[in-house]
CSV table of C-alpha atoms in Angstrom, one decimal:
chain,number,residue,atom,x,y,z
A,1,UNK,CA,3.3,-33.9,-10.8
A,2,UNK,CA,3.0,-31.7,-7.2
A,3,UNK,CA,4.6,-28.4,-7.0
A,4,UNK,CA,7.2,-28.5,-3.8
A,5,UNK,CA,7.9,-25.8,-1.9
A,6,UNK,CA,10.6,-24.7,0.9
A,7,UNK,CA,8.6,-23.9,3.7
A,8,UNK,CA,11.5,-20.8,5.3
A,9,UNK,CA,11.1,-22.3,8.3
A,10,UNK,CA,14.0,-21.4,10.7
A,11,UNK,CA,16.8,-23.8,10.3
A,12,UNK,CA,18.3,-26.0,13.4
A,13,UNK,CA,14.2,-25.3,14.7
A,14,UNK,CA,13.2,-28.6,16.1
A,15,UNK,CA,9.5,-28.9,14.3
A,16,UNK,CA,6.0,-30.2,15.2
A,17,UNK,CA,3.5,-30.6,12.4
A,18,UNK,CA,-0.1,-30.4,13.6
A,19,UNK,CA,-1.8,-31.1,10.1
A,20,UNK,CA,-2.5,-29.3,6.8
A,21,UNK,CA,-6.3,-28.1,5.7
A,22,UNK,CA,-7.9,-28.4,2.6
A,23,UNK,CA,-6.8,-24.6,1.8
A,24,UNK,CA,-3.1,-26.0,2.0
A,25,UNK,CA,-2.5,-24.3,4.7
A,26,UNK,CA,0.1,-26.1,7.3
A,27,UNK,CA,0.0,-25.9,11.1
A,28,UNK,CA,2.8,-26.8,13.6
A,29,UNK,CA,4.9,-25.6,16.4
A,30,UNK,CA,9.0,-25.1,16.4
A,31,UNK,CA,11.5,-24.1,19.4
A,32,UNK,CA,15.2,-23.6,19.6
A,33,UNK,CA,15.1,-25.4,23.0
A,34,UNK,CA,15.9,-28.9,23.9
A,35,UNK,CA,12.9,-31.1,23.3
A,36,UNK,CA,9.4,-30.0,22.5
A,37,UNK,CA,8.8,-28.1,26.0
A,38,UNK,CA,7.3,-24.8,26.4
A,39,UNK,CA,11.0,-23.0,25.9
A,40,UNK,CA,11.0,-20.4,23.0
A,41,UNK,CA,7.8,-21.9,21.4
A,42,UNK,CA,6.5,-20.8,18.8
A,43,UNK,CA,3.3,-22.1,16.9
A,44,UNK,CA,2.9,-21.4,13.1
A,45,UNK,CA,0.8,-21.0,9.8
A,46,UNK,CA,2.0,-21.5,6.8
A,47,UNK,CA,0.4,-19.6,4.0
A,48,UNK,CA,1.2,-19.5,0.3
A,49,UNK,CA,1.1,-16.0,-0.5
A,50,UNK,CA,2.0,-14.3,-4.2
A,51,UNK,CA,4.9,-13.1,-5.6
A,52,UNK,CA,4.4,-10.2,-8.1
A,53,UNK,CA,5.8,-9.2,-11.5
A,54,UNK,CA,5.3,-5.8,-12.9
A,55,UNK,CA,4.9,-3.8,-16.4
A,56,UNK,CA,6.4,-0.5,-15.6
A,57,UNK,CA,5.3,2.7,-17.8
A,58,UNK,CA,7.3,5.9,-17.8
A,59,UNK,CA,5.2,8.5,-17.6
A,60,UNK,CA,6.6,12.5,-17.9
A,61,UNK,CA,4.2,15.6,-18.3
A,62,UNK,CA,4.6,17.4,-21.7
A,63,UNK,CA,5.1,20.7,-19.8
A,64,UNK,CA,8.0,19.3,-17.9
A,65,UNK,CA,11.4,20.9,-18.2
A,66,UNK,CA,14.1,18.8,-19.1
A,67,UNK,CA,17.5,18.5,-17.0
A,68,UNK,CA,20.5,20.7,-18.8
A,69,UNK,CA,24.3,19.8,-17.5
A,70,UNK,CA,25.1,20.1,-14.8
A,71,UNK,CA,22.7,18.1,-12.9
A,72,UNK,CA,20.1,19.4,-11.2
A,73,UNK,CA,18.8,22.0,-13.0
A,74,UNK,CA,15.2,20.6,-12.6
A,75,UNK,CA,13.2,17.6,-11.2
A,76,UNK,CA,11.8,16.4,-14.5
A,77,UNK,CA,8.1,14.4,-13.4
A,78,UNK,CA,6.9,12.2,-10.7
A,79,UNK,CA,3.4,10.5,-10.6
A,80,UNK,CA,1.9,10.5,-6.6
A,81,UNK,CA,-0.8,8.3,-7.1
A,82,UNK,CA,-3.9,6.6,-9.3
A,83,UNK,CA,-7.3,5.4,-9.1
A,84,UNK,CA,-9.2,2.2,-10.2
A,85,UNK,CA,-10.3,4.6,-13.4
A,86,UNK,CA,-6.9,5.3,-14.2
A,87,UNK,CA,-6.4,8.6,-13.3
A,88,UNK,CA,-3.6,10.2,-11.6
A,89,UNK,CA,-1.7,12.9,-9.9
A,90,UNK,CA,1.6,13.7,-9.7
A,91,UNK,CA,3.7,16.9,-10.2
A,92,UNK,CA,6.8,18.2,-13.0
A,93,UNK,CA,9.9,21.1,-13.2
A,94,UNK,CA,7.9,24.1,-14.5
A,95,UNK,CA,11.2,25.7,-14.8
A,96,UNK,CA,14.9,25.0,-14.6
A,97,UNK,CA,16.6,25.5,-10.9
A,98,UNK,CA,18.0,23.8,-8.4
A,99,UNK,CA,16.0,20.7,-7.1
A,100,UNK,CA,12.5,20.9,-7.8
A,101,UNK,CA,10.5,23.9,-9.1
A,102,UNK,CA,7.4,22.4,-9.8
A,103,UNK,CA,3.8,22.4,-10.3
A,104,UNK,CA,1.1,19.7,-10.1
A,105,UNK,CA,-0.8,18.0,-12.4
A,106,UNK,CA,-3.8,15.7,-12.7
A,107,UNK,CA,-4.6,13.1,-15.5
A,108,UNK,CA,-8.4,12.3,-16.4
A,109,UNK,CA,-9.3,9.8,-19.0
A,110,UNK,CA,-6.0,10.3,-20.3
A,111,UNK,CA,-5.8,13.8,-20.7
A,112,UNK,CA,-2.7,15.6,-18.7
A,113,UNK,CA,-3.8,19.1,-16.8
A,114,UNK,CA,-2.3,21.7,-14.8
A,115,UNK,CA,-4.2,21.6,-11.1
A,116,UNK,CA,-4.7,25.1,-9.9
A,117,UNK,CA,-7.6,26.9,-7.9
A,118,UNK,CA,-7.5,30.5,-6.7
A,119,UNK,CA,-5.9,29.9,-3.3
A,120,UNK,CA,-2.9,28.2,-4.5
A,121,UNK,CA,-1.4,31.2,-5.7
A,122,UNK,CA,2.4,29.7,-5.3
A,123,UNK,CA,1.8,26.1,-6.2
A,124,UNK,CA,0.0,23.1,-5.6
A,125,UNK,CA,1.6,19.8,-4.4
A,126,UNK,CA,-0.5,17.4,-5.1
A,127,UNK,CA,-0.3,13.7,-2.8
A,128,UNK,CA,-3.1,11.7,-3.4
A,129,UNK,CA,-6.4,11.0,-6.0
A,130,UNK,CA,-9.2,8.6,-4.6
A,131,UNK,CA,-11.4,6.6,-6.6
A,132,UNK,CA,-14.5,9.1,-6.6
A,133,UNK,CA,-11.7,11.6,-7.9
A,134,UNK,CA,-11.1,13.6,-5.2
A,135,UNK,CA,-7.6,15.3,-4.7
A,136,UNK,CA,-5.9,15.1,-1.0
A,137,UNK,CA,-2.1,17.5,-1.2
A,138,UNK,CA,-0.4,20.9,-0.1
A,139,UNK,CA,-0.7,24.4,-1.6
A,140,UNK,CA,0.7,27.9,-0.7
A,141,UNK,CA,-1.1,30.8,-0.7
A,142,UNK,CA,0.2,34.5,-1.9
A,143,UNK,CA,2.5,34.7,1.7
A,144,UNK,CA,3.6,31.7,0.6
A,145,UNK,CA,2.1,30.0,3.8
A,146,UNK,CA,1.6,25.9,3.1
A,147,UNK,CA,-2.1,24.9,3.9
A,148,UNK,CA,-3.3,21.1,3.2
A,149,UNK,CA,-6.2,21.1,1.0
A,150,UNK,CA,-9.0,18.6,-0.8
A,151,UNK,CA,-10.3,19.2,-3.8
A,152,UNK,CA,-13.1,17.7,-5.2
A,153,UNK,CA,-14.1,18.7,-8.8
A,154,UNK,CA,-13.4,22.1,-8.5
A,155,UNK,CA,-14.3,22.6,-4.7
A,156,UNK,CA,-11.7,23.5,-2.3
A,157,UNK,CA,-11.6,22.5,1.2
A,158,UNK,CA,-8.3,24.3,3.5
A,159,UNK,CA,-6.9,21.7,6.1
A,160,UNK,CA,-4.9,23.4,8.9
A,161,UNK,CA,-4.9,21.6,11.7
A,162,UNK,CA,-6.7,24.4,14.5
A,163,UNK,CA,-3.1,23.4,17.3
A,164,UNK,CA,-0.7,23.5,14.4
A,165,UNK,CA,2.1,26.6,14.6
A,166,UNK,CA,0.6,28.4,11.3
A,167,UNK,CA,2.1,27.1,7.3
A,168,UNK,CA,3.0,23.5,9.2
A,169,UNK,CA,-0.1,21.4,8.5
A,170,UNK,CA,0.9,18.5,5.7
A,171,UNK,CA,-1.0,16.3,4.0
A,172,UNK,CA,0.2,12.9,3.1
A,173,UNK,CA,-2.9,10.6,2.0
A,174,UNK,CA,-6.2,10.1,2.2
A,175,UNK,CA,-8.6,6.9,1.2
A,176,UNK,CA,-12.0,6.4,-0.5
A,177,UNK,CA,-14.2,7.5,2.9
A,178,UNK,CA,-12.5,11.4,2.2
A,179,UNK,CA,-10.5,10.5,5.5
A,180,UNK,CA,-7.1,13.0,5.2
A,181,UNK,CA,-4.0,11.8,7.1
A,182,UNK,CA,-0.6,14.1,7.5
A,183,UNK,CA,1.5,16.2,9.6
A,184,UNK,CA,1.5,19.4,12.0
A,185,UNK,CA,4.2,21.0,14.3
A,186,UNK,CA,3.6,22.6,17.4
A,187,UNK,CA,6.8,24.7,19.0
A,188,UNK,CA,9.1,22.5,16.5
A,189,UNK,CA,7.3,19.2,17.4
A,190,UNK,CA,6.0,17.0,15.2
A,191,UNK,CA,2.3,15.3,16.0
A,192,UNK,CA,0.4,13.3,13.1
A,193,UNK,CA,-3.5,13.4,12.8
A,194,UNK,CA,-6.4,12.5,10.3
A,195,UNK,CA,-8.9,14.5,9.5
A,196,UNK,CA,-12.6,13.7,7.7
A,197,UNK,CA,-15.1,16.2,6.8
A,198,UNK,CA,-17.9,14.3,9.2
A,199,UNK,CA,-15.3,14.3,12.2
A,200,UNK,CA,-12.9,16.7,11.9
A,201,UNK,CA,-9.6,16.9,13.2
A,202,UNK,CA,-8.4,13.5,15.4
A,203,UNK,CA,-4.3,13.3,16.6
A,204,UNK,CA,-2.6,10.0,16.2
A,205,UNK,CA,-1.1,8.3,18.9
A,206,UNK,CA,1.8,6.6,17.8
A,207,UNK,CA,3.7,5.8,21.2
A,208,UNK,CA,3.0,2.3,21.1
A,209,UNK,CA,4.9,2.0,18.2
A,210,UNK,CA,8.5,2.3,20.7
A,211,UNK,CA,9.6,4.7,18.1
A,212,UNK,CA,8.6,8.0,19.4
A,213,UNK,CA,12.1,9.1,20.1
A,214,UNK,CA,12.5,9.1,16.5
A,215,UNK,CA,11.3,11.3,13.1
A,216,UNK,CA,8.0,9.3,12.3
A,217,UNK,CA,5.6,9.9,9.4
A,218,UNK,CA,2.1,8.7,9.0
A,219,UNK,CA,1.7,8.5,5.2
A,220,UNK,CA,-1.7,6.8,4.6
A,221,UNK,CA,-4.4,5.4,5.5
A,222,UNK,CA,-7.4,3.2,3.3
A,223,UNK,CA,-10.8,2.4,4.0
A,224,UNK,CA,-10.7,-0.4,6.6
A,225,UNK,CA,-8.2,2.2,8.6
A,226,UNK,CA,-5.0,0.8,8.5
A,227,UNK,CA,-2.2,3.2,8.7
A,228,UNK,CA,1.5,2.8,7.2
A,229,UNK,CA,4.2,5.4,7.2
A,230,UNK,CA,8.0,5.2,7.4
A,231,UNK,CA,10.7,6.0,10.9
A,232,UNK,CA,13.8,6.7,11.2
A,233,UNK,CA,15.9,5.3,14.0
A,234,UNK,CA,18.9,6.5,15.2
A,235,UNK,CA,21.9,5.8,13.2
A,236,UNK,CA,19.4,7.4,10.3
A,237,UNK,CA,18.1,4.1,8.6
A,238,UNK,CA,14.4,4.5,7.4
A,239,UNK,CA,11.9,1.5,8.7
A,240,UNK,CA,8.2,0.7,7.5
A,241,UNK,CA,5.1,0.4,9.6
A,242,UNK,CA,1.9,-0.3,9.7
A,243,UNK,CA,-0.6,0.6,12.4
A,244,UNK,CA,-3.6,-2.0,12.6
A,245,UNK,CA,-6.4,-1.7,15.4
A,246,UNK,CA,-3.5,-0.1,17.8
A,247,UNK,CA,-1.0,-2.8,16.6
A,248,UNK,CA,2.1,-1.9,15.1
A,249,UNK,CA,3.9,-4.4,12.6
A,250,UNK,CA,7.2,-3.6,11.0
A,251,UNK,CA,7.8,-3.3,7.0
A,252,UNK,CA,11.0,-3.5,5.4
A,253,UNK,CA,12.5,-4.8,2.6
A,254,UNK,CA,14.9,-7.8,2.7
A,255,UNK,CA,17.0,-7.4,0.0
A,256,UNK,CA,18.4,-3.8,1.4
A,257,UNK,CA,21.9,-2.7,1.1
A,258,UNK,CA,24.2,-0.6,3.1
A,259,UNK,CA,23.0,1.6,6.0
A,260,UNK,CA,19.7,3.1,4.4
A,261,UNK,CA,17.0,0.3,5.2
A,262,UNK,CA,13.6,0.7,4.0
A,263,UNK,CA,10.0,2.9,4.0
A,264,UNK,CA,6.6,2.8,3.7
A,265,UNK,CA,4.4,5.5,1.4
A,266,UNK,CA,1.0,3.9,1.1
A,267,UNK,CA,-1.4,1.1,1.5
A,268,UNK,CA,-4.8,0.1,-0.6
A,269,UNK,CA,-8.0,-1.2,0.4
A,270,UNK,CA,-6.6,-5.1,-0.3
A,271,UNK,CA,-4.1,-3.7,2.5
A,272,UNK,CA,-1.0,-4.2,-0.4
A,273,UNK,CA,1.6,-2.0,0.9
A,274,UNK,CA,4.2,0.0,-1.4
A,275,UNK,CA,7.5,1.6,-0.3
A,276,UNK,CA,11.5,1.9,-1.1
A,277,UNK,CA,14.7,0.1,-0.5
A,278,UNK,CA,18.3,0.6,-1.1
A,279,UNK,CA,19.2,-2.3,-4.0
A,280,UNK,CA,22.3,-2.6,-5.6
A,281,UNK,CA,21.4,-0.4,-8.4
A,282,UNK,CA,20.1,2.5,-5.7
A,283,UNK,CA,16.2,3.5,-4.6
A,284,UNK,CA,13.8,0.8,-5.9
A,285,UNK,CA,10.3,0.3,-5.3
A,286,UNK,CA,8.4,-2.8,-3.9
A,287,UNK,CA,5.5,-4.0,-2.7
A,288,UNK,CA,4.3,-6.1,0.4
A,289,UNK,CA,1.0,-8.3,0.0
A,290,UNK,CA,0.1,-11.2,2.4
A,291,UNK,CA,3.5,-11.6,3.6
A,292,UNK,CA,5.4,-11.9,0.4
A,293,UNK,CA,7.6,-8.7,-0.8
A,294,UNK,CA,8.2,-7.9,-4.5
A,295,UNK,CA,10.1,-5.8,-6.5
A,296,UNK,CA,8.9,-3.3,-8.7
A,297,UNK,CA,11.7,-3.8,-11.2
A,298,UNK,CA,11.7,0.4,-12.3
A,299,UNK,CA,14.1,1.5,-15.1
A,300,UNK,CA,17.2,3.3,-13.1
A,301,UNK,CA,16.6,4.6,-9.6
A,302,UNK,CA,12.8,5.1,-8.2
A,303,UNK,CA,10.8,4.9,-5.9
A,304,UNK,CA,6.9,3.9,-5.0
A,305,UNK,CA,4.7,6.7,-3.9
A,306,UNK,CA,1.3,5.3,-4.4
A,307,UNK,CA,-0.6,2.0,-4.6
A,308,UNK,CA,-4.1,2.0,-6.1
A,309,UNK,CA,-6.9,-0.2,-5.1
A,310,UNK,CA,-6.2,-2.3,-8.5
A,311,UNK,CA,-2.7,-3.0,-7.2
A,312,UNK,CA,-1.0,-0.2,-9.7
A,313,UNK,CA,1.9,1.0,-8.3
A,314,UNK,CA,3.0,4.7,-8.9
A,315,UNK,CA,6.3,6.5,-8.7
A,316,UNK,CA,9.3,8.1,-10.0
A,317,UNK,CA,12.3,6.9,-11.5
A,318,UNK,CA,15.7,8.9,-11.6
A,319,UNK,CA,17.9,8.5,-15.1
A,320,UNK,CA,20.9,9.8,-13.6
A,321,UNK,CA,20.0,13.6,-14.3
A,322,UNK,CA,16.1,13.9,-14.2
A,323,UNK,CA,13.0,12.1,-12.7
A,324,UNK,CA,10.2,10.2,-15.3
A,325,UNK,CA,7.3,9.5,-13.5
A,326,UNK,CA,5.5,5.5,-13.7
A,327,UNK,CA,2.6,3.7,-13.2
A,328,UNK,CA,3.6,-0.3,-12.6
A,329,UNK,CA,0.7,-3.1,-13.6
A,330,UNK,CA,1.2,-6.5,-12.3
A,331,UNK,CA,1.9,-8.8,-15.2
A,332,UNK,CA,2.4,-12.2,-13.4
A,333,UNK,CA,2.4,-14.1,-10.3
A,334,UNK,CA,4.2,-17.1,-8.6
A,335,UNK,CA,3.4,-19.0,-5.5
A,336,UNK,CA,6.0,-18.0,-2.0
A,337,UNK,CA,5.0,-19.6,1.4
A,338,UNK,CA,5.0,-17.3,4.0
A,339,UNK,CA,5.1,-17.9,7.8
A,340,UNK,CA,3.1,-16.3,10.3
A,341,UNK,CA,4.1,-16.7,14.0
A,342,UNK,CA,2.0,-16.7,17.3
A,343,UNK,CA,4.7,-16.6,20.1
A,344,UNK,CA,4.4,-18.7,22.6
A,345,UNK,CA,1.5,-20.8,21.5
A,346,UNK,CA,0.4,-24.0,19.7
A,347,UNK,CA,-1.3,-25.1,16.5
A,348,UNK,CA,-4.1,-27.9,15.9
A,349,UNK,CA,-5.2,-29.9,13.9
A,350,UNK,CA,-8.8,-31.5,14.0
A,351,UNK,CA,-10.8,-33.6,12.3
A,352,UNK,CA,-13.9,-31.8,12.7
A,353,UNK,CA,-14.9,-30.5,8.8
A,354,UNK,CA,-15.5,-26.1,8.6
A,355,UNK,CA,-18.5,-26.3,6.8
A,356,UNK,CA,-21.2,-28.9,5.2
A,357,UNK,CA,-24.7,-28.5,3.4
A,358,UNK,CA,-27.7,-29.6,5.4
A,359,UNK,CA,-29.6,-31.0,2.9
A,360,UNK,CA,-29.5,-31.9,-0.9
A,361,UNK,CA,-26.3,-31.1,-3.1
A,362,UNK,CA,-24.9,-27.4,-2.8
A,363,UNK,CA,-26.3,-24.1,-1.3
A,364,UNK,CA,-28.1,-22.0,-4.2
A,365,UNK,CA,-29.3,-19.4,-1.4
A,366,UNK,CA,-25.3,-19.0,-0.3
A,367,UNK,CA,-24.8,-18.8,-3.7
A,368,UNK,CA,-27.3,-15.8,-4.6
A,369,UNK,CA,-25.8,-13.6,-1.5
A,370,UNK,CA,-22.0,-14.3,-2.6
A,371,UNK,CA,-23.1,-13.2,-6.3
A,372,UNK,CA,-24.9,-10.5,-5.1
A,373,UNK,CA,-22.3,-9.3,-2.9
A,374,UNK,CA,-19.4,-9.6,-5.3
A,375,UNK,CA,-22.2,-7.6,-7.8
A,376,UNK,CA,-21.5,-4.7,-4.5
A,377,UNK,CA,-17.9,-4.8,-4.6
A,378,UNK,CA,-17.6,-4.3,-8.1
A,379,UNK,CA,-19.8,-1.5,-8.5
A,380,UNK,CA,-18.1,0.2,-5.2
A,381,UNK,CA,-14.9,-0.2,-7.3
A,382,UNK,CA,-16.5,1.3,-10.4
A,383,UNK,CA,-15.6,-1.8,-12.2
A,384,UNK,CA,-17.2,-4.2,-14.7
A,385,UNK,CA,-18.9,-6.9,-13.0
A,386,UNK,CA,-17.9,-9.5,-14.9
A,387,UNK,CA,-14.5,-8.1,-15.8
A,388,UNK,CA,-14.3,-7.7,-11.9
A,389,UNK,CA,-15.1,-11.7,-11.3
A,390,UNK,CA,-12.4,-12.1,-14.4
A,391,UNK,CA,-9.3,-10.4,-12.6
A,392,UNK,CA,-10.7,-13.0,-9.3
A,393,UNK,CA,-11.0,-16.0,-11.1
A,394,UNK,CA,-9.1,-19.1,-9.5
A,395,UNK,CA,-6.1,-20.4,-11.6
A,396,UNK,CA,-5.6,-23.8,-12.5
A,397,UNK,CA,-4.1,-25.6,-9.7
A,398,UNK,CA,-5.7,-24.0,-7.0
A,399,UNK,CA,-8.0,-25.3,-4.3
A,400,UNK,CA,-12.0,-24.1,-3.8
A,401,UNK,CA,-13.1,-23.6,-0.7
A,402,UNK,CA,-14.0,-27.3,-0.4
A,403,UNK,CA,-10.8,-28.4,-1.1
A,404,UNK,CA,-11.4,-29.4,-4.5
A,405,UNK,CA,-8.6,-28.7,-7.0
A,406,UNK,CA,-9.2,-27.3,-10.2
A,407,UNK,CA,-8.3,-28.3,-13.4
A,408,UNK,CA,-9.4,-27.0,-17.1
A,409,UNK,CA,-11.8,-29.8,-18.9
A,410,UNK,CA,-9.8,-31.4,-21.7
């Protein structure tokens, strides 16, 4: 009555199994050398990670101008991002033209509004909403100069980067600490920074990446300061990255097609990582979380823009003349094992337990500082307590922490 599952492994590897934990998660060691020597080894975990399904929403702004014939007359509505309360930002055609002649929006409590303030006198371009509701994006003023701006409730705050050649500061993201990343150029040069009200203005170095040859964008960046963007190599196919305590991982889709690879546009606090691809029915959105990739699944032609800290995805999805903006909800998830390498190395397996109680059956005081912690998180996140511990609860099947696996009561 066990589940089996294809371990993706790489075939013609000859395998060393060191053991399996109580978690289910498998150790070993393969090569593609003769024997079990120290040629091309490579030690292993094996984790199960989850595969997500999605409920997409189209979303378009009632304001927005629809597409006449011929195509484009206008951009129709794309959503940027949302927030554990639900709101979001996005932006919509104002008026018919070619390509996009637009003006933000922001929704609160369900309620759709233009966002303007007195500065913006030739448009807002809204990128990003953070879970206290501030507003990270780009705005030009009356010389139609572009300046990146937060806005918090009414409060402006003008981001120009003091070495940036004037109107070339851009704003991409910006997480739950009020920490800004984006863009400046200096003499046609491109240089990526991050910018917080307590520390002001900090450059990005991004050489140890190897892809500083290359067009590179730094797109966001969440509380625990991870950073993901999107490069371009040099036959012109996009690649995702993310930047993690000075170490680079690539991010790209598997299932791309032709020459146009894959990006990167933001990353949440759970570090679940949206982007694009090029699938057999054009642009499509996905998402990367603990190794597994997923497919958004939009209507038509779209891409992700935004990931919130509840795992809603946010986007825009092309009909074939306009844009409808979406918010994605994950409806389901399956079970994919998912390999993590160490090169070079070798895995373990002891039989020395993790953990044990000292005296008498379980750990109340452990107990009262899990409880209280998860109590912290929930209220950090503005949710529910309980409903919080009700989106976390373990499904049947899976192991405790001990090992134990549960099953309902008859």
């Amino acid at each position: 009555g066990g589940q089996a599952y294809n371990l993706g492994l790489p075939a013609g590897a000859n395998l060393s199994f060191g053991g399996i934990n109580n978690l289910g998660q498998v150790f070993g060691s393969y090569n593609y050398g003769p024997g079990f020597g120290n040629f091309g080894t490579q030690g292993f975990t094996i984790l199960l990670g989850e595969h997500f399904t999605y409920n997409v929403t189209t979303i378009d702004f009632p304001g927005a101008v629809a597409a006449s014939s011929p195509p484009p007359s206008s951009f129709g509505t794309e959503i940027r991002n949302s927030n554990i309360d639900g709101d979001f930002v996005g932006r919509y055609s104002s008026s018919t033209g070619p390509g996009f002649t637009g003006q933000s929006f922001v929704s609160v409590g369900g309620v759709m509004s233009d966002l303007t303030f007195a500065a913006a006198v030739n448009g807002v371009d809204a990128r990003d909403i953070n879970d206290s509701g501030k507003i990270a994006g780009n705005y030009l003023d009356g010389a139609f100069a572009q300046h990146g701006f937060v806005y918090d409730h009414g409060s402006v705050t003008t981001i120009d980067d003091p070495n940036a050649d004037a109107g070339t500061t851009t704003i991409m993201g910006m997480n739950n600490a009020g920490q800004v990343i984006g863009t400046y150029s200096v003499g046609g040069v491109q240089h990526e920074f991050v910018w917080s009200a307590s520390t002001g203005y900090t450059d990005l170095d991004l050489s140890g990446s190897g892809m500083r040859s290359s067009p590179i964008l730094a797109l966001d960046i969440n509380d625990s300061g991870e950073i993901v963007g999107t490069w371009q190599d040099s036959g012109g196919v996009d690649h995702g990255f993310l930047l993690d305590k000075g170490q680079f991982t690539a991010i790209g889709f598997p299932g791309t097609v032709g020459s146009f690879g894959s990006g990167v546009d933001s990353i949440n606090n759970a570090g679940q990582i949206a982007g694009f691809y090029l699938g057999q029915n054009g642009v499509q959105a996905f998402v990367y979380s603990g190794g597994v990739y997923s497919s958004v699944g939009v209507p038509g032609s779209g891409g992700a823009y935004g990931i919130a800290n509840n795992g809603t995805v946010a986007g825009s999805t092309n009909n074939g003349s306009t844009h409808d903006g979406f918010l994605a909800t994950i409806s389901g998830a399956t079970y994919v094992p998912t390999v993590v390498n160490s090169p070079g190395s070798y895995a373990l397996y002891t039989n020395m337990t993790p953990a044990g109680a000292l005296r008498g059956f379980g750990i109340p005081q452990l107990c009262w500082a899990y409880e209280s912690h998860t109590d912290i998180i929930a209220r950090a996140l503005k949710l529910d307590p309980v409903e919080f511990r009700k989106k976390n609860l373990l499904r049947e099947g899976q192991a405790h922490a001990s090992g134990t696996v549960l099953k309902d009561a008859p």
